[in-house]
mmCIF file of C-alpha atoms and ligand atoms in Angstrom:
data_model
loop_
_atom_site.group_PDB
_atom_site.id
_atom_site.type_symbol
_atom_site.label_atom_id
_atom_site.label_comp_id
_atom_site.label_asym_id
_atom_site.label_seq_id
_atom_site.Cartn_x
_atom_site.Cartn_y
_atom_site.Cartn_z
ATOM 1 C CA MET A 684 -8.510 36.143 -17.946
ATOM 2 C CA SER A 685 -10.938 33.489 -19.120
ATOM 3 C CA LYS A 686 -13.294 30.965 -17.566
ATOM 4 C CA SER A 687 -12.281 27.410 -18.241
ATOM 5 C CA THR A 688 -13.367 23.935 -17.251
ATOM 6 C CA ILE A 689 -11.015 21.369 -15.814
ATOM 7 C CA ALA A 690 -11.557 18.137 -13.891
ATOM 8 C CA ILE A 691 -10.115 17.612 -10.433
ATOM 9 C CA ASN A 692 -10.240 14.024 -9.225
ATOM 10 C CA GLY A 693 -12.903 13.374 -11.834
ATOM 11 C CA GLU A 694 -15.147 16.302 -10.900
ATOM 12 C CA GLU A 695 -15.650 19.201 -13.300
ATOM 13 C CA ARG A 696 -14.576 22.619 -12.075
ATOM 14 C CA GLU A 697 -14.801 26.155 -13.423
ATOM 15 C CA ILE A 698 -11.565 28.033 -13.013
ATOM 16 C CA THR A 699 -10.147 31.327 -14.221
ATOM 17 C CA LEU A 700 -6.978 31.182 -16.296
ATOM 18 C CA PRO A 701 -4.115 31.842 -16.157
ATOM 19 C CA LEU A 702 -3.444 29.677 -13.151
ATOM 20 C CA SER A 703 -0.527 27.545 -12.004
ATOM 21 C CA LEU A 704 -0.777 24.149 -10.316
ATOM 22 C CA GLY A 705 0.628 25.746 -7.171
ATOM 23 C CA GLU A 706 -2.179 28.349 -7.193
ATOM 24 C CA LEU A 707 -4.753 25.620 -7.855
ATOM 25 C CA ILE A 708 -3.543 23.761 -4.752
ATOM 26 C CA LYS A 709 -4.027 26.919 -2.683
ATOM 27 C CA GLN A 710 -7.511 27.535 -4.123
ATOM 28 C CA ASN A 711 -8.494 24.008 -3.159
ATOM 29 C CA ASN A 712 -7.458 24.536 0.428
ATOM 30 C CA VAL A 713 -5.155 21.539 0.376
ATOM 31 C CA SER A 714 -4.088 21.674 4.001
ATOM 32 C CA GLN A 715 -0.751 19.962 3.448
ATOM 33 C CA PRO A 716 0.545 20.659 -0.062
ATOM 34 C CA ASP A 717 3.659 18.607 0.665
ATOM 35 C CA MET A 718 1.496 15.535 1.184
ATOM 36 C CA VAL A 719 -0.018 15.562 -2.289
ATOM 37 C CA SER A 720 1.295 14.084 -5.524
ATOM 38 C CA ILE A 721 -0.203 15.484 -8.742
ATOM 39 C CA GLN A 722 -0.925 13.955 -12.124
ATOM 40 C CA VAL A 723 -1.979 16.189 -15.003
ATOM 41 C CA ASN A 724 -3.635 14.225 -17.793
ATOM 42 C CA GLY A 725 -2.051 11.107 -16.341
ATOM 43 C CA GLU A 726 1.459 12.562 -16.240
ATOM 44 C CA PHE A 727 3.335 12.952 -12.971
ATOM 45 C CA VAL A 728 4.430 16.512 -12.123
ATOM 46 C CA PHE A 729 7.411 17.172 -9.882
ATOM 47 C CA ARG A 730 6.661 19.064 -6.692
ATOM 48 C CA GLU A 731 9.355 21.597 -7.603
ATOM 49 C CA ARG A 732 7.432 22.397 -10.795
ATOM 50 C CA PHE A 733 3.993 23.041 -9.266
ATOM 51 C CA ASP A 734 4.422 26.833 -9.310
ATOM 52 C CA ASP A 735 5.576 27.081 -12.929
ATOM 53 C CA THR A 736 3.237 24.466 -14.398
ATOM 54 C CA PRO A 737 0.251 26.205 -16.029
ATOM 55 C CA VAL A 738 -3.238 24.741 -15.819
ATOM 56 C CA ASN A 739 -4.909 24.468 -19.238
ATOM 57 C CA GLU A 740 -8.519 24.235 -20.408
ATOM 58 C CA GLY A 741 -9.739 20.656 -20.237
ATOM 59 C CA ASP A 742 -6.929 19.394 -18.007
ATOM 60 C CA GLU A 743 -7.684 16.322 -15.955
ATOM 61 C CA ILE A 744 -5.904 16.813 -12.686
ATOM 62 C CA ASP A 745 -5.566 14.145 -10.014
ATOM 63 C CA PHE A 746 -4.545 14.987 -6.492
ATOM 64 C CA LEU A 747 -3.089 11.809 -4.986
ATOM 65 C CA TYR A 748 -2.565 11.988 -1.250
ATOM 66 C CA PHE A 749 0.340 10.360 0.504
ATOM 67 C CA MET A 750 -0.955 7.921 3.114
ATOM 68 C CA GLY A 751 1.764 6.475 5.246
ATOM 69 C CA GLY A 752 -0.152 4.660 7.946
ATOM 70 C CA GLY A 753 -0.801 0.983 8.299
ATOM 71 C CA ARG A 754 -0.108 -0.053 11.849
ATOM 72 C CA MET B 711 -2.727 -31.889 -4.185
ATOM 73 C CA ASP B 712 -5.332 -34.128 -2.578
ATOM 74 C CA PHE B 713 -7.502 -32.391 -0.040
ATOM 75 C CA ARG B 714 -8.621 -34.294 3.021
ATOM 76 C CA ALA B 715 -12.338 -34.474 3.744
ATOM 77 C CA ASP B 716 -12.043 -31.844 6.474
ATOM 78 C CA GLN B 717 -10.233 -29.508 4.081
ATOM 79 C CA ILE B 718 -12.922 -29.942 1.434
ATOM 80 C CA GLU B 719 -15.414 -28.930 4.111
ATOM 81 C CA ARG B 720 -13.297 -26.067 5.487
ATOM 82 C CA TYR B 721 -12.791 -24.542 2.051
ATOM 83 C CA SER B 722 -16.210 -25.441 0.652
ATOM 84 C CA ARG B 723 -17.315 -21.804 0.206
ATOM 85 C CA HIS B 724 -14.271 -21.167 -1.954
ATOM 86 C CA ILE B 725 -14.685 -24.423 -3.820
ATOM 87 C CA LEU B 726 -18.310 -23.504 -4.568
ATOM 88 C CA LEU B 727 -17.191 -20.355 -6.347
ATOM 89 C CA GLN B 728 -17.040 -21.015 -10.062
ATOM 90 C CA ASP B 729 -13.985 -18.805 -10.463
ATOM 91 C CA ILE B 730 -12.090 -20.622 -7.717
ATOM 92 C CA GLY B 731 -13.199 -24.233 -7.320
ATOM 93 C CA VAL B 732 -10.900 -27.040 -6.185
ATOM 94 C CA GLU B 733 -8.190 -25.867 -8.556
ATOM 95 C CA GLY B 734 -8.237 -22.342 -7.180
ATOM 96 C CA GLN B 735 -8.177 -23.614 -3.615
ATOM 97 C CA GLU B 736 -5.147 -25.734 -4.524
ATOM 98 C CA LYS B 737 -3.412 -22.604 -5.753
ATOM 99 C CA ILE B 738 -4.239 -20.835 -2.483
ATOM 100 C CA SER B 739 -2.992 -23.816 -0.492
ATOM 101 C CA LYS B 740 0.288 -23.784 -2.421
ATOM 102 C CA GLY B 741 0.628 -19.992 -2.226
ATOM 103 C CA LYS B 742 3.388 -18.244 -0.294
ATOM 104 C CA VAL B 743 2.585 -14.767 0.960
ATOM 105 C CA LEU B 744 4.718 -12.365 2.990
ATOM 106 C CA VAL B 745 2.966 -9.768 5.127
ATOM 107 C CA VAL B 746 5.235 -6.898 6.142
ATOM 108 C CA GLY B 747 3.951 -5.548 9.449
ATOM 109 C CA ALA B 748 1.587 -7.362 11.828
ATOM 110 C CA GLY B 749 -0.333 -4.199 12.677
ATOM 111 C CA GLY B 750 -3.534 -2.476 11.568
ATOM 112 C CA LEU B 751 -3.378 -3.671 7.960
ATOM 113 C CA GLY B 752 -1.390 -6.835 8.615
ATOM 114 C CA ALA B 753 -3.952 -8.080 11.151
ATOM 115 C CA PRO B 754 -6.959 -8.459 8.818
ATOM 116 C CA VAL B 755 -4.723 -9.581 5.955
ATOM 117 C CA LEU B 756 -3.228 -12.367 8.090
ATOM 118 C CA LEU B 757 -6.558 -13.413 9.565
ATOM 119 C CA TYR B 758 -8.258 -13.743 6.167
ATOM 120 C CA LEU B 759 -5.296 -15.387 4.453
ATOM 121 C CA ALA B 760 -4.994 -17.855 7.331
ATOM 122 C CA ALA B 761 -8.696 -18.652 7.095
ATOM 123 C CA ALA B 762 -8.339 -19.034 3.326
ATOM 124 C CA GLY B 763 -5.629 -21.654 3.818
ATOM 125 C CA VAL B 764 -2.652 -19.925 2.185
ATOM 126 C CA GLY B 765 0.139 -22.509 2.269
ATOM 127 C CA ARG B 766 2.882 -20.397 3.756
ATOM 128 C CA LEU B 767 2.375 -17.095 5.559
ATOM 129 C CA GLY B 768 5.476 -15.058 6.353
ATOM 130 C CA VAL B 769 5.128 -12.323 8.977
ATOM 131 C CA ILE B 770 7.810 -9.744 9.607
ATOM 132 C CA ASP B 771 7.567 -7.246 12.454
ATOM 133 C CA GLY B 772 10.090 -6.217 15.078
ATOM 134 C CA ASP B 773 7.629 -4.707 17.542
ATOM 135 C CA VAL B 774 5.839 -5.965 20.618
ATOM 136 C CA VAL B 775 2.095 -5.548 21.175
ATOM 137 C CA ASP B 776 1.191 -2.261 22.863
ATOM 138 C CA LEU B 777 -2.106 -1.469 24.553
ATOM 139 C CA SER B 778 -2.709 1.360 22.059
ATOM 140 C CA ASN B 779 -2.524 -1.184 19.185
ATOM 141 C CA LEU B 780 -5.616 -3.096 20.262
ATOM 142 C CA GLN B 781 -8.052 -0.434 18.988
ATOM 143 C CA ARG B 782 -7.422 -1.704 15.440
ATOM 144 C CA GLN B 783 -4.849 -4.531 15.312
ATOM 145 C CA VAL B 784 -7.468 -7.239 15.676
ATOM 146 C CA ILE B 785 -5.075 -10.194 15.533
ATOM 147 C CA HIS B 786 -3.677 -9.172 18.948
ATOM 148 C CA PHE B 787 -5.692 -9.630 22.157
ATOM 149 C CA THR B 788 -5.437 -7.967 25.551
ATOM 150 C CA PRO B 789 -3.312 -10.728 27.137
ATOM 151 C CA ASP B 790 -0.807 -10.286 24.272
ATOM 152 C CA VAL B 791 0.355 -6.836 25.408
ATOM 153 C CA GLY B 792 4.142 -6.980 25.676
ATOM 154 C CA LYS B 793 4.441 -10.058 23.438
ATOM 155 C CA PRO B 794 6.312 -9.885 20.100
ATOM 156 C CA LYS B 795 3.715 -9.188 17.414
ATOM 157 C CA VAL B 796 4.949 -11.995 15.180
ATOM 158 C CA LEU B 797 4.437 -14.515 18.012
ATOM 159 C CA SER B 798 0.999 -13.173 18.874
ATOM 160 C CA ALA B 799 0.036 -13.317 15.178
ATOM 161 C CA LYS B 800 1.407 -16.836 14.763
ATOM 162 C CA GLU B 801 -0.640 -18.134 17.699
ATOM 163 C CA LYS B 802 -3.876 -16.814 16.191
ATOM 164 C CA ILE B 803 -3.073 -18.079 12.701
ATOM 165 C CA ARG B 804 -2.382 -21.577 14.050
ATOM 166 C CA GLN B 805 -5.678 -21.559 15.907
ATOM 167 C CA ILE B 806 -7.615 -20.376 12.889
ATOM 168 C CA ASN B 807 -6.045 -22.871 10.536
ATOM 169 C CA PRO B 808 -3.424 -25.507 11.409
ATOM 170 C CA ASP B 809 -2.930 -26.155 7.650
ATOM 171 C CA VAL B 810 -0.982 -22.901 7.333
ATOM 172 C CA GLU B 811 2.787 -22.895 7.702
ATOM 173 C CA VAL B 812 3.770 -19.705 9.526
ATOM 174 C CA VAL B 813 7.250 -18.234 9.164
ATOM 175 C CA THR B 814 8.039 -15.410 11.564
ATOM 176 C CA TYR B 815 10.735 -12.777 11.325
ATOM 177 C CA GLN B 816 11.049 -10.800 14.521
ATOM 178 C CA ALA B 817 12.850 -7.963 12.810
ATOM 179 C CA PHE B 818 12.165 -4.895 10.742
ATOM 180 C CA PHE B 819 12.175 -4.992 6.954
ATOM 181 C CA THR B 820 15.411 -3.339 5.868
ATOM 182 C CA ALA B 821 17.535 -2.783 2.769
ATOM 183 C CA GLU B 822 19.831 -5.542 4.089
ATOM 184 C CA ASN B 823 17.260 -8.296 4.618
ATOM 185 C CA ALA B 824 14.652 -7.341 1.970
ATOM 186 C CA PHE B 825 15.805 -9.484 -0.982
ATOM 187 C CA ASP B 826 16.561 -12.544 1.162
ATOM 188 C CA ILE B 827 13.141 -12.459 2.727
ATOM 189 C CA ILE B 828 10.938 -11.685 -0.297
ATOM 190 C CA GLY B 829 12.755 -14.343 -2.328
ATOM 191 C CA GLY B 830 10.743 -17.094 -0.641
ATOM 192 C CA TYR B 831 7.324 -15.660 -1.493
ATOM 193 C CA ASP B 832 4.953 -15.264 -4.448
ATOM 194 C CA PHE B 833 3.208 -12.126 -3.210
ATOM 195 C CA ILE B 834 4.076 -9.401 -0.712
ATOM 196 C CA VAL B 835 1.587 -7.302 1.282
ATOM 197 C CA ASP B 836 2.613 -3.869 2.576
ATOM 198 C CA GLY B 837 1.150 -3.399 6.017
ATOM 199 C CA THR B 838 3.736 -0.913 7.258
ATOM 200 C CA ASP B 839 3.231 2.497 8.800
ATOM 201 C CA ASN B 840 5.942 4.679 7.348
ATOM 202 C CA PHE B 841 7.101 5.989 3.985
ATOM 203 C CA PRO B 842 10.714 4.759 4.028
ATOM 204 C CA VAL B 843 9.583 1.139 4.334
ATOM 205 C CA LYS B 844 6.717 1.596 1.856
ATOM 206 C CA PHE B 845 9.232 2.837 -0.710
ATOM 207 C CA LEU B 846 11.655 0.064 0.252
ATOM 208 C CA ILE B 847 8.992 -2.618 -0.316
ATOM 209 C CA ASN B 848 8.225 -1.048 -3.694
ATOM 210 C CA ASP B 849 11.869 -0.958 -4.743
ATOM 211 C CA ALA B 850 12.635 -4.473 -3.501
ATOM 212 C CA CYS B 851 9.588 -5.893 -5.322
ATOM 213 C CA VAL B 852 10.214 -3.952 -8.545
ATOM 214 C CA LEU B 853 13.915 -4.863 -8.623
ATOM 215 C CA GLY B 854 13.175 -8.420 -7.504
ATOM 216 C CA GLY B 855 10.317 -8.898 -9.998
ATOM 217 C CA LYS B 856 7.720 -9.596 -7.292
ATOM 218 C CA ALA B 857 4.015 -8.761 -7.166
ATOM 219 C CA PHE B 858 2.808 -6.800 -4.151
ATOM 220 C CA SER B 859 -0.121 -4.938 -2.656
ATOM 221 C CA HIS B 860 0.477 -1.392 -1.447
ATOM 222 C CA GLY B 861 -1.664 -0.073 1.364
ATOM 223 C CA GLY B 862 -1.853 3.163 3.299
ATOM 224 C CA ILE B 863 -4.331 4.545 5.819
ATOM 225 C CA LEU B 864 -4.699 7.864 7.574
ATOM 226 C CA ARG B 865 -7.488 9.159 9.794
ATOM 227 C CA PHE B 866 -10.670 8.217 7.869
ATOM 228 C CA GLU B 867 -8.969 7.430 4.557
ATOM 229 C CA GLY B 868 -7.224 4.618 2.821
ATOM 230 C CA GLN B 869 -5.546 3.864 -0.493
ATOM 231 C CA THR B 870 -4.250 0.772 -2.213
ATOM 232 C CA PHE B 871 -3.020 -0.595 -5.494
ATOM 233 C CA THR B 872 -1.544 -3.857 -6.691
ATOM 234 C CA HIS B 873 1.731 -4.106 -8.554
ATOM 235 C CA LEU B 874 2.654 -6.842 -10.991
ATOM 236 C CA PRO B 875 5.984 -6.787 -12.835
ATOM 237 C CA GLY B 876 5.499 -4.350 -15.748
ATOM 238 C CA THR B 877 2.660 -2.336 -14.221
ATOM 239 C CA ALA B 878 2.821 1.057 -12.484
ATOM 240 C CA CYS B 879 4.752 1.147 -9.214
ATOM 241 C CA TYR B 880 4.512 3.367 -6.135
ATOM 242 C CA ARG B 881 7.255 5.641 -7.460
ATOM 243 C CA CYS B 882 5.424 6.066 -10.799
ATOM 244 C CA ALA B 883 2.743 7.984 -8.873
ATOM 245 C CA PHE B 884 4.527 9.264 -5.765
ATOM 246 C CA HIS B 885 8.182 9.350 -6.858
ATOM 247 C CA SER B 886 9.786 9.656 -3.431
ATOM 248 C CA PRO B 887 8.766 10.069 0.206
ATOM 249 C CA PRO B 888 7.167 13.412 1.112
ATOM 250 C CA PRO B 889 9.332 15.912 2.997
ATOM 251 C CA PRO B 890 9.772 14.337 6.453
ATOM 252 C CA ASP B 891 8.761 17.525 8.250
ATOM 253 C CA ALA B 892 5.414 17.461 6.378
ATOM 254 C CA VAL B 893 4.490 13.963 7.528
ATOM 255 C CA PRO B 894 2.036 13.978 10.447
ATOM 256 C CA THR B 895 3.675 12.223 13.356
ATOM 257 C CA CYS B 896 2.035 9.081 14.662
ATOM 258 C CA SER B 897 0.651 10.748 17.751
ATOM 259 C CA GLN B 898 -0.866 13.606 15.719
ATOM 260 C CA ALA B 899 -2.442 11.543 12.964
ATOM 261 C CA GLY B 900 -4.733 8.927 14.447
ATOM 262 C CA VAL B 901 -6.889 6.490 12.504
ATOM 263 C CA LEU B 902 -10.423 5.139 12.850
ATOM 264 C CA GLY B 903 -9.843 1.489 13.740
ATOM 265 C CA ALA B 904 -12.237 -0.013 11.202
ATOM 266 C CA ILE B 905 -10.420 1.811 8.364
ATOM 267 C CA ALA B 906 -7.576 -0.675 8.821
ATOM 268 C CA GLY B 907 -10.055 -3.498 8.343
ATOM 269 C CA MET B 908 -11.589 -1.882 5.249
ATOM 270 C CA LEU B 909 -8.251 -1.502 3.551
ATOM 271 C CA GLY B 910 -6.672 -4.718 4.821
ATOM 272 C CA THR B 911 -9.525 -6.852 3.550
ATOM 273 C CA ILE B 912 -9.157 -5.265 0.102
ATOM 274 C CA GLN B 913 -5.481 -6.252 0.206
ATOM 275 C CA ALA B 914 -6.401 -9.791 1.328
ATOM 276 C CA ALA B 915 -8.908 -10.089 -1.527
ATOM 277 C CA GLU B 916 -6.278 -8.906 -4.028
ATOM 278 C CA THR B 917 -3.859 -11.520 -2.657
ATOM 279 C CA LEU B 918 -6.400 -14.320 -3.146
ATOM 280 C CA LYS B 919 -7.229 -13.029 -6.648
ATOM 281 C CA PHE B 920 -3.519 -13.013 -7.464
ATOM 282 C CA LEU B 921 -2.946 -16.552 -6.167
ATOM 283 C CA THR B 922 -5.958 -17.945 -8.037
ATOM 284 C CA GLY B 923 -5.670 -15.810 -11.176
ATOM 285 C CA THR B 924 -9.223 -14.565 -10.651
ATOM 286 C CA GLY B 925 -10.649 -11.335 -12.059
ATOM 287 C CA ASP B 926 -8.798 -8.103 -12.703
ATOM 288 C CA LEU B 927 -6.232 -6.996 -10.175
ATOM 289 C CA LEU B 928 -5.979 -3.412 -8.969
ATOM 290 C CA THR B 929 -3.036 -2.745 -11.258
ATOM 291 C CA ASP B 930 -2.440 0.604 -12.949
ATOM 292 C CA ARG B 931 -5.184 2.004 -10.718
ATOM 293 C CA LEU B 932 -5.063 3.646 -7.304
ATOM 294 C CA LEU B 933 -8.144 2.975 -5.198
ATOM 295 C CA SER B 934 -8.801 5.566 -2.493
ATOM 296 C CA PHE B 935 -11.660 5.912 -0.085
ATOM 297 C CA GLN B 936 -12.839 8.540 2.356
ATOM 298 C CA ALA B 937 -14.957 6.911 5.039
ATOM 299 C CA LYS B 938 -16.447 10.162 6.371
ATOM 300 C CA SER B 939 -18.462 10.496 3.162
ATOM 301 C CA MET B 940 -17.982 6.777 2.380
ATOM 302 C CA THR B 941 -16.895 7.545 -1.144
ATOM 303 C CA PHE B 942 -14.522 5.418 -3.177
ATOM 304 C CA ARG B 943 -12.660 6.532 -6.257
ATOM 305 C CA THR B 944 -10.182 4.997 -8.640
ATOM 306 C CA VAL B 945 -7.512 7.007 -10.431
ATOM 307 C CA ALA B 946 -5.642 5.585 -13.398
ATOM 308 C CA LEU B 947 -1.923 5.156 -12.792
ATOM 309 C CA ARG B 948 0.530 4.836 -15.588
ATOM 310 C CA ARG B 949 3.958 3.233 -15.638
ATOM 311 C CA ARG B 950 6.256 6.220 -16.183
ATOM 312 C CA ARG B 951 9.221 6.254 -18.539
ATOM 313 C CA HIS B 952 11.053 8.474 -16.073
ATOM 314 C CA CYS B 953 10.190 6.498 -12.960
ATOM 315 C CA PRO B 954 13.325 6.361 -10.784
ATOM 316 C CA VAL B 955 13.034 2.603 -10.249
ATOM 317 C CA CYS B 956 10.974 1.060 -13.077
ATOM 318 C CA GLY B 957 11.648 3.648 -15.802
ATOM 319 C CA GLU B 958 13.887 3.405 -18.848
ATOM 320 C CA HIS B 959 16.905 4.834 -17.055
ATOM 321 C CA PRO B 960 16.461 3.900 -13.413
ATOM 322 C CA VAL B 961 18.595 5.685 -10.853
ATOM 323 C CA ILE B 962 17.627 3.246 -8.127
ATOM 324 C CA THR B 963 19.351 -0.028 -8.907
ATOM 325 C CA ALA B 964 20.082 -1.169 -5.353
ATOM 326 C CA LEU B 965 18.198 -0.881 -2.089
ATOM 327 C CA HIS B 966 18.688 1.992 0.314
ATOM 328 C CA GLU B 967 16.602 3.158 3.197
ATOM 329 C CA ALA B 968 15.432 6.688 3.609
ATOM 330 C CA GLU B 969 16.313 7.925 7.072
ATOM 331 C CA GLN B 970 12.986 8.485 8.675
ATOM 332 C CA ALA B 971 12.288 6.637 11.854
ATOM 333 C CA VAL B 972 8.722 5.731 12.742
ATOM 334 C CA CYS B 973 7.252 8.485 14.895
ATOM 335 C CA GLU B 974 10.589 10.234 14.974
ATOM 336 C CA LEU B 975 11.030 12.122 11.771
ATOM 337 C CA LYS B 976 14.404 13.208 10.566
ATOM 338 C CA LYS B 977 15.455 15.465 7.746
ATOM 339 C CA ASN B 978 17.766 13.341 5.634
ATOM 340 C CA GLU B 979 16.186 11.700 2.648
ATOM 341 C CA THR B 980 18.828 9.489 1.110
ATOM 342 C CA TYR B 981 17.090 8.562 -2.114
ATOM 343 C CA PRO B 982 18.382 10.422 -5.132
ATOM 344 C CA PHE B 983 15.979 13.015 -6.440
ATOM 345 C CA ILE B 984 16.010 13.349 -10.198
HETATM 346 ZN ZN1 ZN C 1309 7.644 2.986 -11.382
#
């Protein structure tokens, strides 16, 4: 267990490693995990891989939300 | 193109802009723009592009105006309830600016008609309200080599980016539609009316920048805003080597529609998932 700093949507965050992307989503109270697309350091991560993708010190993580409206 | 005196006057605030001028206004007046959906986003886009004097405005929408649309779809007025949206939109565009040629398609944008329709336009604006058509517009524009503006709104939030051939596409960031059972249904979701105007006017500005070659387009960047805190942020997007439609080995080489009706969500997602 170690304290690490990452950036979520450009804001610095202290987290405790080890941690998976799936766990990070839960910690951030994302109400609809299926409605988020994630980039880690600019790279797209498949939804199926969220639980086995580890978060690393210094990662820049972007939560991109699906927005389907327009009418 | 020789502008008449009344056109010089009508477009004088564009012509005064150093970055636009008479030349830029000529480009706008020769521009051909397709707006998919004459709803919350389509309304402000059409109104501003009509006022700007875009040469040809295509509008595709298969719906009729409903009373519940009027809270945000500002191109439609109370007496228009029950009228096809494309007709209602055309009437307003003609009143705003008789210079604009309006082409209406009273239909929905589908895998069958997509290429035929976008072929006649320089720039496409996504003003639709569901993921299958948003992905279809992306795929049709990527495969057809067309520039487009993506737009999405939900509750108090909006997001948009602009695609030019060679830059990141919707699938580079979002890959494929979210699981249909996760998508909030239309009646559950709701949207603050003015959000449609905030996002639609960004899309209209991008369209005019594209037509005139002005400034830096919103390419390889996703702009999102949250109006409750009124914060805007921009995330870098990257064209992905493994993107299913614009990557090195695309698996999407023809158009298909995901089966997900508006407001009536079904399970089957027909796009291949790699
Ligand atoms: Zn792509």
